[in-house]
Coordinates of C-alpha atoms and ligand atoms in Angstrom, one line a residue:
X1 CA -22.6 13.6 -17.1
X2 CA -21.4 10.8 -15.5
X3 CA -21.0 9.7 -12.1
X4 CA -19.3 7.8 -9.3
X5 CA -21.3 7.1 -6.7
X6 CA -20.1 6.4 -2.9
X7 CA -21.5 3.7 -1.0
X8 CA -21.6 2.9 2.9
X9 CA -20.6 -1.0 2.7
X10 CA -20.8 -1.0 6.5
X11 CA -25.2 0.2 5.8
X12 CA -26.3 -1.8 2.5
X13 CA -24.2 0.2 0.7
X14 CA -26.3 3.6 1.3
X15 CA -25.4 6.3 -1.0
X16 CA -23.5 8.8 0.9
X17 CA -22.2 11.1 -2.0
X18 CA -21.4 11.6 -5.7
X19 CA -18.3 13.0 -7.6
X20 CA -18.4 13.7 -11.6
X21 CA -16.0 11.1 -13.7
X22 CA -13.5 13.5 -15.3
X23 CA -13.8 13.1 -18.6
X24 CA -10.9 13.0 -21.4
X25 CA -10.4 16.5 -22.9
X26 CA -10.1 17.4 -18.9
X27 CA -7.5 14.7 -18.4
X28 CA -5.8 16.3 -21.1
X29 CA -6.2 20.2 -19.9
X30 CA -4.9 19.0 -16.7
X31 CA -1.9 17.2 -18.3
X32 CA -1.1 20.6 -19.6
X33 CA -1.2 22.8 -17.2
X34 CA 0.7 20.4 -14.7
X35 CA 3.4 21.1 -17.7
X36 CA 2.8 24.9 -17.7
X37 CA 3.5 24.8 -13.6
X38 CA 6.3 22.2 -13.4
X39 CA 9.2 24.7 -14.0
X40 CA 8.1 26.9 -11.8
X41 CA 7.8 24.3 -9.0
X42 CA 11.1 22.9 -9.6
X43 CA 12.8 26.6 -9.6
X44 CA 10.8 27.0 -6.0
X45 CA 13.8 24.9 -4.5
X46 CA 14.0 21.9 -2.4
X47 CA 13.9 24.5 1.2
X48 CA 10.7 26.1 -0.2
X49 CA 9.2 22.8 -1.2
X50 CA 9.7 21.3 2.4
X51 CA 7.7 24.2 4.0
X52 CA 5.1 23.8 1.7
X53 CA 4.8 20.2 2.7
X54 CA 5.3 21.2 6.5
X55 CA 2.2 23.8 6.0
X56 CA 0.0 20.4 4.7
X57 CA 1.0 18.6 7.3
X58 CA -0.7 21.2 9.8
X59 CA -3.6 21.6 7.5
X60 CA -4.6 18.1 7.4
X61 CA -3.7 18.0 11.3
X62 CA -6.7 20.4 11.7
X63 CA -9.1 18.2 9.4
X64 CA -8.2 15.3 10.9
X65 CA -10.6 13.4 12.4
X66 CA -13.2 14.5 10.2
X67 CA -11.2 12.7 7.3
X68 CA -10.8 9.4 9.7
X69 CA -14.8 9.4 9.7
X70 CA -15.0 9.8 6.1
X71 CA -12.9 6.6 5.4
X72 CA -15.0 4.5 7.9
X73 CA -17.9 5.3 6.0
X74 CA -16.5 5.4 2.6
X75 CA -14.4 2.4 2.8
X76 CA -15.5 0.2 5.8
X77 CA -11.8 0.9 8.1
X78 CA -12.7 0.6 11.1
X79 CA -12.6 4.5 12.5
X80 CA -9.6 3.3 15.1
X81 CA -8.2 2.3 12.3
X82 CA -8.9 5.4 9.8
X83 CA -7.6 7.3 13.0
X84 CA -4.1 5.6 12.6
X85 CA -4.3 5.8 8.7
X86 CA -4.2 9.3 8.9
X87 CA -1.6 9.8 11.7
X88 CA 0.5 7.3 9.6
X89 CA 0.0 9.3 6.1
X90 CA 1.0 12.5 8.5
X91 CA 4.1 10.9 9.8
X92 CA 5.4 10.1 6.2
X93 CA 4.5 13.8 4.9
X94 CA 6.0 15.1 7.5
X95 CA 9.5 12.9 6.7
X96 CA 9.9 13.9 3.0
X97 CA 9.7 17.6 3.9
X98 CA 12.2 17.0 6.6
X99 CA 14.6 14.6 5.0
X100 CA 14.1 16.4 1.5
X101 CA 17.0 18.9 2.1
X102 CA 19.4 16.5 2.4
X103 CA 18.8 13.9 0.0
X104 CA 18.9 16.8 -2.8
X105 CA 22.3 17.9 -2.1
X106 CA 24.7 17.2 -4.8
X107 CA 27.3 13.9 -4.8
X108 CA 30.9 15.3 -5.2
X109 CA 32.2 11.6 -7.3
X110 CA 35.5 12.9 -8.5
X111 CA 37.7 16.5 -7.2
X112 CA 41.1 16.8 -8.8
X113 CA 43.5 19.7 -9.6
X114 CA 41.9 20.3 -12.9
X115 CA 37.9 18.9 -12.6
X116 CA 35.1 18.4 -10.6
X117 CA 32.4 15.8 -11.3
X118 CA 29.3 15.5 -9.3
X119 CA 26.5 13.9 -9.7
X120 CA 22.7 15.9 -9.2
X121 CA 19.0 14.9 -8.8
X122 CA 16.3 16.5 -11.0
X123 CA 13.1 15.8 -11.0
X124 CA 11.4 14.2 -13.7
X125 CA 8.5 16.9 -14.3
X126 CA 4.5 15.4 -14.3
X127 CA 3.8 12.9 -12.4
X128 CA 0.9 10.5 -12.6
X129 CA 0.3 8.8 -9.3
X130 CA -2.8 6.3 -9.2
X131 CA -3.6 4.8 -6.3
X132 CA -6.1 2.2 -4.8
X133 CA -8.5 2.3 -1.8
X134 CA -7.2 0.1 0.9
X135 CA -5.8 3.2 3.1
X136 CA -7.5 6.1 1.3
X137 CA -5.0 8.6 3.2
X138 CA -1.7 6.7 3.9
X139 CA -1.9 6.0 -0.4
X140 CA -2.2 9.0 -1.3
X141 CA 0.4 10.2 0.9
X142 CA 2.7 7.4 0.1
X143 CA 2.3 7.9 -3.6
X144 CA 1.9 11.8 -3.9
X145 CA 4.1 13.2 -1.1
X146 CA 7.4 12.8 -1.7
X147 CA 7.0 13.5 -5.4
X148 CA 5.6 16.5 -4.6
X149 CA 9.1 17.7 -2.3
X150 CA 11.5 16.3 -4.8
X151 CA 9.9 19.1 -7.3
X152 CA 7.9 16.9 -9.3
X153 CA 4.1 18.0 -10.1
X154 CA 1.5 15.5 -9.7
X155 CA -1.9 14.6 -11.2
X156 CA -3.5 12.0 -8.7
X157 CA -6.8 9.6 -9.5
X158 CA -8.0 8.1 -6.2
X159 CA -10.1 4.8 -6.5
X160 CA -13.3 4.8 -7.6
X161 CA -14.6 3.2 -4.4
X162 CA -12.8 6.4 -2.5
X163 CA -13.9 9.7 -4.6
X164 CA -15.2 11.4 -1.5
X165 CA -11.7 11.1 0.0
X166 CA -10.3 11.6 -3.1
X167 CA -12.2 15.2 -3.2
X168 CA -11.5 15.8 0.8
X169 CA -7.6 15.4 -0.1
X170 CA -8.1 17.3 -3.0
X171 CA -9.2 20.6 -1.2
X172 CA -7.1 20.3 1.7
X173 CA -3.9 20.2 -1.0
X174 CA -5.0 22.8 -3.1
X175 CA -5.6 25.3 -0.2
X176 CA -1.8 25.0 0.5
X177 CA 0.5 24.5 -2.7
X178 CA 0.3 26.3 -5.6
X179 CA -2.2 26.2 -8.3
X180 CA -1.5 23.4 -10.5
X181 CA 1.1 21.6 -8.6
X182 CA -1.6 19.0 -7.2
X183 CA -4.2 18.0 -9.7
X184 CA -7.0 15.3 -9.2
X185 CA -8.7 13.6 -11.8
X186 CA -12.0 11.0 -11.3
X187 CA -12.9 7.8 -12.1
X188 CA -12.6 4.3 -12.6
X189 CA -9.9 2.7 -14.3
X190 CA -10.5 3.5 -18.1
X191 CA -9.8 7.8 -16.9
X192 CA -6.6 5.8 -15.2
X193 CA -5.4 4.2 -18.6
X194 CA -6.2 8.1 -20.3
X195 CA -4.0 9.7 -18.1
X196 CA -1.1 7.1 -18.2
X197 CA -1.5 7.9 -21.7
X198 CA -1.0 11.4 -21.9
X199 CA 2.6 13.5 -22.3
X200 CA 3.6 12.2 -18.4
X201 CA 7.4 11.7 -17.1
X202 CA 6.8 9.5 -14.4
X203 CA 3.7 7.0 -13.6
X204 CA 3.5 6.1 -9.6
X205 CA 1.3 3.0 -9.2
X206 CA 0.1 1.4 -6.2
X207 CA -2.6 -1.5 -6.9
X208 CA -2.9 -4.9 -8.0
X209 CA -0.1 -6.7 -10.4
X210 CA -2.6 -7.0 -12.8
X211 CA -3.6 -3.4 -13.4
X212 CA 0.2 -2.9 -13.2
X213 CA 1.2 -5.1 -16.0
X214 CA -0.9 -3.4 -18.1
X215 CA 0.2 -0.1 -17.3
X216 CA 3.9 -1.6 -17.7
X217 CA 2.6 -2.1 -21.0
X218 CA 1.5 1.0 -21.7
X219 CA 4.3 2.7 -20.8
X220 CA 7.6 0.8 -22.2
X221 CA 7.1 1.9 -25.7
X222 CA 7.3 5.8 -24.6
X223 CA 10.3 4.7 -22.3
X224 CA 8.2 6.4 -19.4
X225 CA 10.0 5.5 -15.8
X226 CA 7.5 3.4 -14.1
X227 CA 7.2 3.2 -10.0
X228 CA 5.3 -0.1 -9.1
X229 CA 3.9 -1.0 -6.2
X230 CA 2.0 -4.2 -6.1
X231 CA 0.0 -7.0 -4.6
X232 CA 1.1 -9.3 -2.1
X233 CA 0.8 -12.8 -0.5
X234 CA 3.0 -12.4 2.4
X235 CA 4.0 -15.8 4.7
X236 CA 4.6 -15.8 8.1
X237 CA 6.7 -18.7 9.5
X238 CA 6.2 -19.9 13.4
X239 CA 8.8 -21.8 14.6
X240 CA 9.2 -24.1 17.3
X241 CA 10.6 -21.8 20.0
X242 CA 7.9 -19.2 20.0
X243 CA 6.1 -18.1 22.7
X244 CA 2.5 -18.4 21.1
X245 CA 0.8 -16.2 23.2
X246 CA 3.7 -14.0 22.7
X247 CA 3.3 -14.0 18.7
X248 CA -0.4 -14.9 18.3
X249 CA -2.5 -11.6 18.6
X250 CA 0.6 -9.9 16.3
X251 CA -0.5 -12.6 13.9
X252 CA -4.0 -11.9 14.1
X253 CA -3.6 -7.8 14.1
X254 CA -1.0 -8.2 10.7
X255 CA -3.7 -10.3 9.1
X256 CA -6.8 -8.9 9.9
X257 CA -6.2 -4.9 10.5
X258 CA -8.4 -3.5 7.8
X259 CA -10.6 -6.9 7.1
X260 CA -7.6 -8.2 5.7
X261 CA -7.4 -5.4 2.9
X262 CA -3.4 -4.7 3.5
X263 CA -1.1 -5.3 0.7
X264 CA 1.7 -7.0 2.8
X265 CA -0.6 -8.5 5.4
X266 CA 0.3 -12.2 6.1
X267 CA -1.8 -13.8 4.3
X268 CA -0.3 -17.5 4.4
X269 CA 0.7 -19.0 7.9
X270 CA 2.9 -21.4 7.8
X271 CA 3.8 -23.4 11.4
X272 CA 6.2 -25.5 13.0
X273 CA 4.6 -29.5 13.4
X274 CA 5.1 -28.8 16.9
X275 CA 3.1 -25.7 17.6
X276 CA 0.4 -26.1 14.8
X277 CA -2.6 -27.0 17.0
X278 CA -1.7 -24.7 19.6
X279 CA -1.2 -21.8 17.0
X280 CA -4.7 -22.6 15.9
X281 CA -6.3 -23.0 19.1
X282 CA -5.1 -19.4 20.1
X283 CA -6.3 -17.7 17.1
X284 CA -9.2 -19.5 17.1
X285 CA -10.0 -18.0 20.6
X286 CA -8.9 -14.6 19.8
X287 CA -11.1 -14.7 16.6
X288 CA -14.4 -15.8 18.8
X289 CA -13.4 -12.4 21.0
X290 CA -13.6 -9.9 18.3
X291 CA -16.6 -7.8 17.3
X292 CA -17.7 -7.6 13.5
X293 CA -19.7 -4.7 12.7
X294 CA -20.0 -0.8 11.6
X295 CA -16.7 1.0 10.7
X296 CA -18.2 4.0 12.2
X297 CA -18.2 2.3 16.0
X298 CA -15.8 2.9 18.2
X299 CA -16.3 -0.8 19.4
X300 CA -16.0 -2.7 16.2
X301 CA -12.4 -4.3 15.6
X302 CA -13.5 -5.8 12.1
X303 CA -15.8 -4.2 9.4
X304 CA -17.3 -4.8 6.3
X305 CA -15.0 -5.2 2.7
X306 CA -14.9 -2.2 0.5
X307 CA -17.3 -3.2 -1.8
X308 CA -19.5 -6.2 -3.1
X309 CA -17.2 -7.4 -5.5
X310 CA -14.8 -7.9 -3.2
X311 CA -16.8 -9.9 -1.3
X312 CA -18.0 -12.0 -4.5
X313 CA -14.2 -12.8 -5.3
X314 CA -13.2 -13.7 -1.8
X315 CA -16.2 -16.4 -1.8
X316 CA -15.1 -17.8 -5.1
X317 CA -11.9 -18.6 -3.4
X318 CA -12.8 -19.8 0.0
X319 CA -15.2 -22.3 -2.2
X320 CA -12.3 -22.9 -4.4
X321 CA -10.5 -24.6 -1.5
X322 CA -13.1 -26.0 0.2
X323 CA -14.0 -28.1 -3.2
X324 CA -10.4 -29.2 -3.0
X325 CA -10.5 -30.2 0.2
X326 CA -10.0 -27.3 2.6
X327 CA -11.5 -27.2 6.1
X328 CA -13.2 -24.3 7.6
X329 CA -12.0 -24.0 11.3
X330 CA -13.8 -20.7 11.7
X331 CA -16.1 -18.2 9.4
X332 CA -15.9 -19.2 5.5
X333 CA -19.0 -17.0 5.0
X334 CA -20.8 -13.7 5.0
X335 CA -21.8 -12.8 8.6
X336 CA -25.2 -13.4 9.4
X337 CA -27.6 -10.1 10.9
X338 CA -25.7 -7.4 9.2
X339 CA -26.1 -5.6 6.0
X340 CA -23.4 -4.7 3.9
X341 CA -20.2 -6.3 2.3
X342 CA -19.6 -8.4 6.1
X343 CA -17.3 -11.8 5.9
X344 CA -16.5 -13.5 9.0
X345 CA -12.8 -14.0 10.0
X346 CA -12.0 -17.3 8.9
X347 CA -9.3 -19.7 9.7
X348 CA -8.7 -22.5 7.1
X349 CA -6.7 -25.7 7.6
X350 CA -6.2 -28.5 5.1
X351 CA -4.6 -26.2 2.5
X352 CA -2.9 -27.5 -0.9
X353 CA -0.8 -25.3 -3.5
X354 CA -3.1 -25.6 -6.4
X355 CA -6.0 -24.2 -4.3
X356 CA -6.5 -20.2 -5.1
X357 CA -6.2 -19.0 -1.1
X358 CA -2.4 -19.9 -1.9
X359 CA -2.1 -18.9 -4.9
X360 CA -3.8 -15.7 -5.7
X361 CA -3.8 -12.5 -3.5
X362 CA -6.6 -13.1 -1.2
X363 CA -7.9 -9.9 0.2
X364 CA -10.2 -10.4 2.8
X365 CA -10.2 -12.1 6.2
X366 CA -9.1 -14.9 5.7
X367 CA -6.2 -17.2 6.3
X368 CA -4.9 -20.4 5.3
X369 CA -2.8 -22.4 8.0
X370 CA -0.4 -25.3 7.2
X371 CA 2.2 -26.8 8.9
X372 CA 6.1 -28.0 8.1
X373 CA 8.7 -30.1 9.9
X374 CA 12.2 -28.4 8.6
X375 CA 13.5 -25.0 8.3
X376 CA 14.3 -26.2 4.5
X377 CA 10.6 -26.7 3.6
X378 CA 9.0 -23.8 5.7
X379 CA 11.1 -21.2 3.1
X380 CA 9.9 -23.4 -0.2
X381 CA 6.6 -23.0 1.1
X382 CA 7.1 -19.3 2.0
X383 CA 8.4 -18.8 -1.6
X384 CA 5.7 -21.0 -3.3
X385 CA 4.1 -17.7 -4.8
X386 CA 4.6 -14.9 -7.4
X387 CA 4.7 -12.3 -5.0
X388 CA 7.5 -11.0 -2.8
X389 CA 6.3 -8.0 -1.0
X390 CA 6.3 -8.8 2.8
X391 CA 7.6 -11.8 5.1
X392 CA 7.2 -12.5 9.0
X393 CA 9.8 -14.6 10.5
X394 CA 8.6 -15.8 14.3
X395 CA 11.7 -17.4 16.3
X396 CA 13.8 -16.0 19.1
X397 CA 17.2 -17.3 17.5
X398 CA 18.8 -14.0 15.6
X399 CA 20.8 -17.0 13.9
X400 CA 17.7 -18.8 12.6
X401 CA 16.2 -15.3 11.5
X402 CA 18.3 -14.1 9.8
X403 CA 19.3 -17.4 7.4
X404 CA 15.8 -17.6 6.8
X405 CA 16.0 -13.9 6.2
X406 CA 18.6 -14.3 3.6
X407 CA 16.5 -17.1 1.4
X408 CA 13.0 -15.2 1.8
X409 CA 12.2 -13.9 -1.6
X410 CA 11.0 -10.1 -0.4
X411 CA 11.6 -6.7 -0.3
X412 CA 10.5 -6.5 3.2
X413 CA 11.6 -9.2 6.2
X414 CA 10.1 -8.7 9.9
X415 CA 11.6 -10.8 13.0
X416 CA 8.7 -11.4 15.4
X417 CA 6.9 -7.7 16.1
X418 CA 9.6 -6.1 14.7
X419 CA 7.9 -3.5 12.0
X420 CA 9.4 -2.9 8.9
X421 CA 7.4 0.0 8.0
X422 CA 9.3 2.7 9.1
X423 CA 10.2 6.1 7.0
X424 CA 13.9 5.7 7.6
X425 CA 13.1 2.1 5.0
X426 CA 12.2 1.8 1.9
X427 CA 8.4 0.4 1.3
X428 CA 8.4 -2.2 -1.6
X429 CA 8.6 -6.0 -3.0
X430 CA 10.4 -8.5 -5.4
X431 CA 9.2 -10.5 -8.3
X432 CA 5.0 -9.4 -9.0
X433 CA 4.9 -7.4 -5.9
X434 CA 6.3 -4.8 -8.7
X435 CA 10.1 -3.2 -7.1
X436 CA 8.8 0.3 -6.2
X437 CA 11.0 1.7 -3.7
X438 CA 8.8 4.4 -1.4
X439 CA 10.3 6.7 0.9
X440 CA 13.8 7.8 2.8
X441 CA 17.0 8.3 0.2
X442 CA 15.5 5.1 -1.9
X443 CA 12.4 6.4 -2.9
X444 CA 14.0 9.7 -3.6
X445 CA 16.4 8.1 -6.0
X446 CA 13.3 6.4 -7.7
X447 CA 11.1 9.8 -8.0
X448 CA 14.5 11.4 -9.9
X449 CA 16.8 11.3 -12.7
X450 CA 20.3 11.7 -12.2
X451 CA 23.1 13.8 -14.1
X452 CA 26.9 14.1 -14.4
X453 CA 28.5 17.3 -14.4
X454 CA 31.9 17.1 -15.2
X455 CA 33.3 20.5 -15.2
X456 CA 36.9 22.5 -15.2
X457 CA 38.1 23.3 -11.6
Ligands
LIG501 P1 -6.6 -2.0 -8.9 O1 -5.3 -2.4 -9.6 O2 -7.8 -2.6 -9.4 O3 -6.8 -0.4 -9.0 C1 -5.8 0.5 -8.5 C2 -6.0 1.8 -9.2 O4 -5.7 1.7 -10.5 C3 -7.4 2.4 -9.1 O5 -7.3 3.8 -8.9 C4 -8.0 2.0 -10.5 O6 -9.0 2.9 -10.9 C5 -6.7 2.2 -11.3 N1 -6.8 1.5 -12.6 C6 -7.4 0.3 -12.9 N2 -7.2 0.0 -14.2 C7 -6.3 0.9 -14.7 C8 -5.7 1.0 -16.0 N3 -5.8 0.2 -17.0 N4 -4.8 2.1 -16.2 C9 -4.6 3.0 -15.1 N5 -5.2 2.9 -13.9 C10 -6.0 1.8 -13.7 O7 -6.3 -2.4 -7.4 P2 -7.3 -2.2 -6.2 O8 -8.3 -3.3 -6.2 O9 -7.9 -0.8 -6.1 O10 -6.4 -2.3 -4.9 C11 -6.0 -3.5 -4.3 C12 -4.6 -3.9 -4.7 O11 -3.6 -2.9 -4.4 C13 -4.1 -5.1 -4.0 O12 -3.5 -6.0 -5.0 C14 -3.1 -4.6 -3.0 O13 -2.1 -5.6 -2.6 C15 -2.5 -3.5 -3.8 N6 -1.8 -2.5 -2.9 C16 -0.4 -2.5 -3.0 C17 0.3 -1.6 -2.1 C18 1.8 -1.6 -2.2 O14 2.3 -0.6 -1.6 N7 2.5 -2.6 -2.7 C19 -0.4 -0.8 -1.2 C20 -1.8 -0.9 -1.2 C21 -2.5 -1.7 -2.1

């Protein structure tokens, strides 16, 4: 029988649990049954659905805070941090079951003496949602949750670096909905590429762009409707009329929240001639303030990376750049007295295109700083990558924003602290970043297929 075993990466990776790798005939019985249930689920209506998400909402309310500790142990999130993943993954639950009702309600597109044409929603049937291990509650909710009101059914496989979540979530969901509606399967991405391959409708994916080109792959042949949600390698531009102080510790919280494990984190800075030095100098002092340690303390307002291998990937591209040239302002290595996968926050100057920090999603914290003289070479810089997930613009002038806005190749533009994530938008990028469009009416029109009915009056 195999196994995935869950690490601490906050205590030398200590073995804090074990969950048994589904294997392939299960995929397949699961695959099955999700078809046996999906009618059934769809014929519950949209009204019924919506409670059933509302009841979740107040069962996970009551678990709570032991899930927060459970993802400071099992994925190094600080537990402030966990705290707010879950209250965040809540938040969205909570807005598909209330915005649900409406978004199903048929679109009247033609009314005339003799017809009526309108156009309906349906849901596709079984969905297969994957997800990574960055927020181990606000993916799964992101992924799962509105799928699950729209009337599809959903099979889910957590990371492998999250089973132990993935089994929390699992029995919290399967108290409340209906047998077979919510299905988890376990492992590591080879039980991923068997259930993508199995009789689904719909494949969710959030991860890297790598894992979902190949699931792309997989999936155009069968003409299966793909939802992607990708990696990132967000800019943020500082212009000359900021307040520093002002837009400094926003910087610092969008870049390192998480140890820099965020998919639309700003992860390339990019600031005005005039304000580079100061810009650094203020990081550099809010950097020397924070406290690296245990996800599980209260205190600590950076812990460790998920794993080893993350660790190992982010020091292959910090020495990338500094063999090109790079300078280290601050960190560029593992932290020294503590056991597990630690990295010091690290500020990095002297940055060049060809180096990987720019061009590859770094995931870690770290970030690259460079400056620019005109508006026109700020946005080439900003664009210089094959994501297009999330963008920071820092400038008081609403004029300056919002050209800037216009030429910024992203699903997802932010003016100073301005937060795009909110349910009433959608959640999603352009070019690698993938096009998934989470949440509200868009993400509703993504998880559904649409039909004409054109009928006698
Ligand atoms: P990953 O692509 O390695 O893995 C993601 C999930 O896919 C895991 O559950 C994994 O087991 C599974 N998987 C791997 N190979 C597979 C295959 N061939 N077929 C099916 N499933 C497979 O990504 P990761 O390292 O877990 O997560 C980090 C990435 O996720 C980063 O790139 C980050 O930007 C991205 N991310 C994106 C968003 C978003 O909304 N755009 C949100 C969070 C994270």
């Amino acid at each position: 029988m195999s196994e995935l075993i869950s690490t601490n990466p906050s205590k030398n990776y200590e073995v804090i649990g074990k969950v048994k790798v589904s294997t392939k005939q299960e995929v397949i019985d699961k695959v099955a049954k999700a078809h046996r249930t999906k009618k059934t689920w769809q014929q519950l209506g949209v009204t019924k659905r919506a409670q059933l998400m509302q009841k979740l909402v107040i069962e996970f309310e009551k678990a709570k805070e032991a899930l927060a500790k459970l993802i400071a142990k099992e994925m190094g999130m600080p537990i402030i941090q966990a705290r707010e993943d879950v209250e965040f993954g809540l938040e969205y639950l909570a807005s598909y079951a209330d915005s649900a009702e409406k978004q199903q309600k048929p679109i009247l597109t033609l009314e005339t003496d003799k017809e009526i044409h309108t156009v309906v929603h349906e849901p596709y049937g079984v969905a297969a949602c994957i997800a990574p291990w960055n927020f181990p509650f606000g993916n799964f909710a992101w992924v799962c949750g509105q799928n699950l009101v729209t009337g599809n059914v959903v099979i889910f496989k957590h990371s492998e670096e999250t089973p132990l979540c993935g089994k929390f979530i699992e029995d919290v969901v399967t108290k409340i909905l209906p047998s077979g509606v919510f299905q988890e399967v376990y492992g590591a991405g080879n039980v991923g590429e068997i259930l993508i391959n199995q009789d689904v409708n719909l494949i969710c994916f959030t991860g890297s762009t790598k894992t979902g080109a190949k699931i792309n792959q997989a999936a155009a042949p069968r003409f299966i409707r793909t939802s992607m949600e990708l990696g990132g390698s967000a800019p943020g531009i500082v212009f000359e009329d900021c307040d520093v102080d002002e837009v400094a510790e926003h910087i610092f919280e969008n870049r390192f929240i998480n140890c820099g494990q965020m998919c639309d984190a700003l992860k390339r800075l990019i600031v005005h001639e005039s304000k580079f030095e100061e810009v650094k100098s203020t990081l550099l002092k809010i950097i020397a303030n924070k406290k690296v340690g245990d996800a599980s303390n209260e205190t600590t307002d950076i812990g460790p990376l998920v794993a080893e291998r993350q660790l190992k990937l982010l020091e292959e591209q910090v020495a990338d750049a500094v063999a090109k040239g790079a300078k280290i302002l601050v960190g560029g290595k593992r932290s020294s007295g503590l056991q597990g996968a630690y990295y010091e926050p690290t500020l990095i100057e002297d940055v060049t295109k060809d180096m990987r920090i720019w061009q590859e999603e770094v995931f870690g914290p770290v970030l690259p700083i460079v400056s620019f003289d005109t508006q026109e070479k700020a946005i080439r810089m900003a664009n210089d990558t094959q994501y297009g997930l999330g963008a920071y613009v820092f400038t008081k002038s609403k004029k300056r924003f919002e050209e800037v806005a216009a030429q910024l190749e992203s699903g997802m533009v932010s003016q100073n602290n301005v937060s795009y994530v909110n349910t009433c938008n959608f959640f999603g990028g352009y070019k690698m970043s993938g096009g998934g469009r989470e949440h509200a009416q868009f993400g509703f029109d993504e998880l559904t297929q649409t039909k004409v009915i054109a009928e006698e009056k």
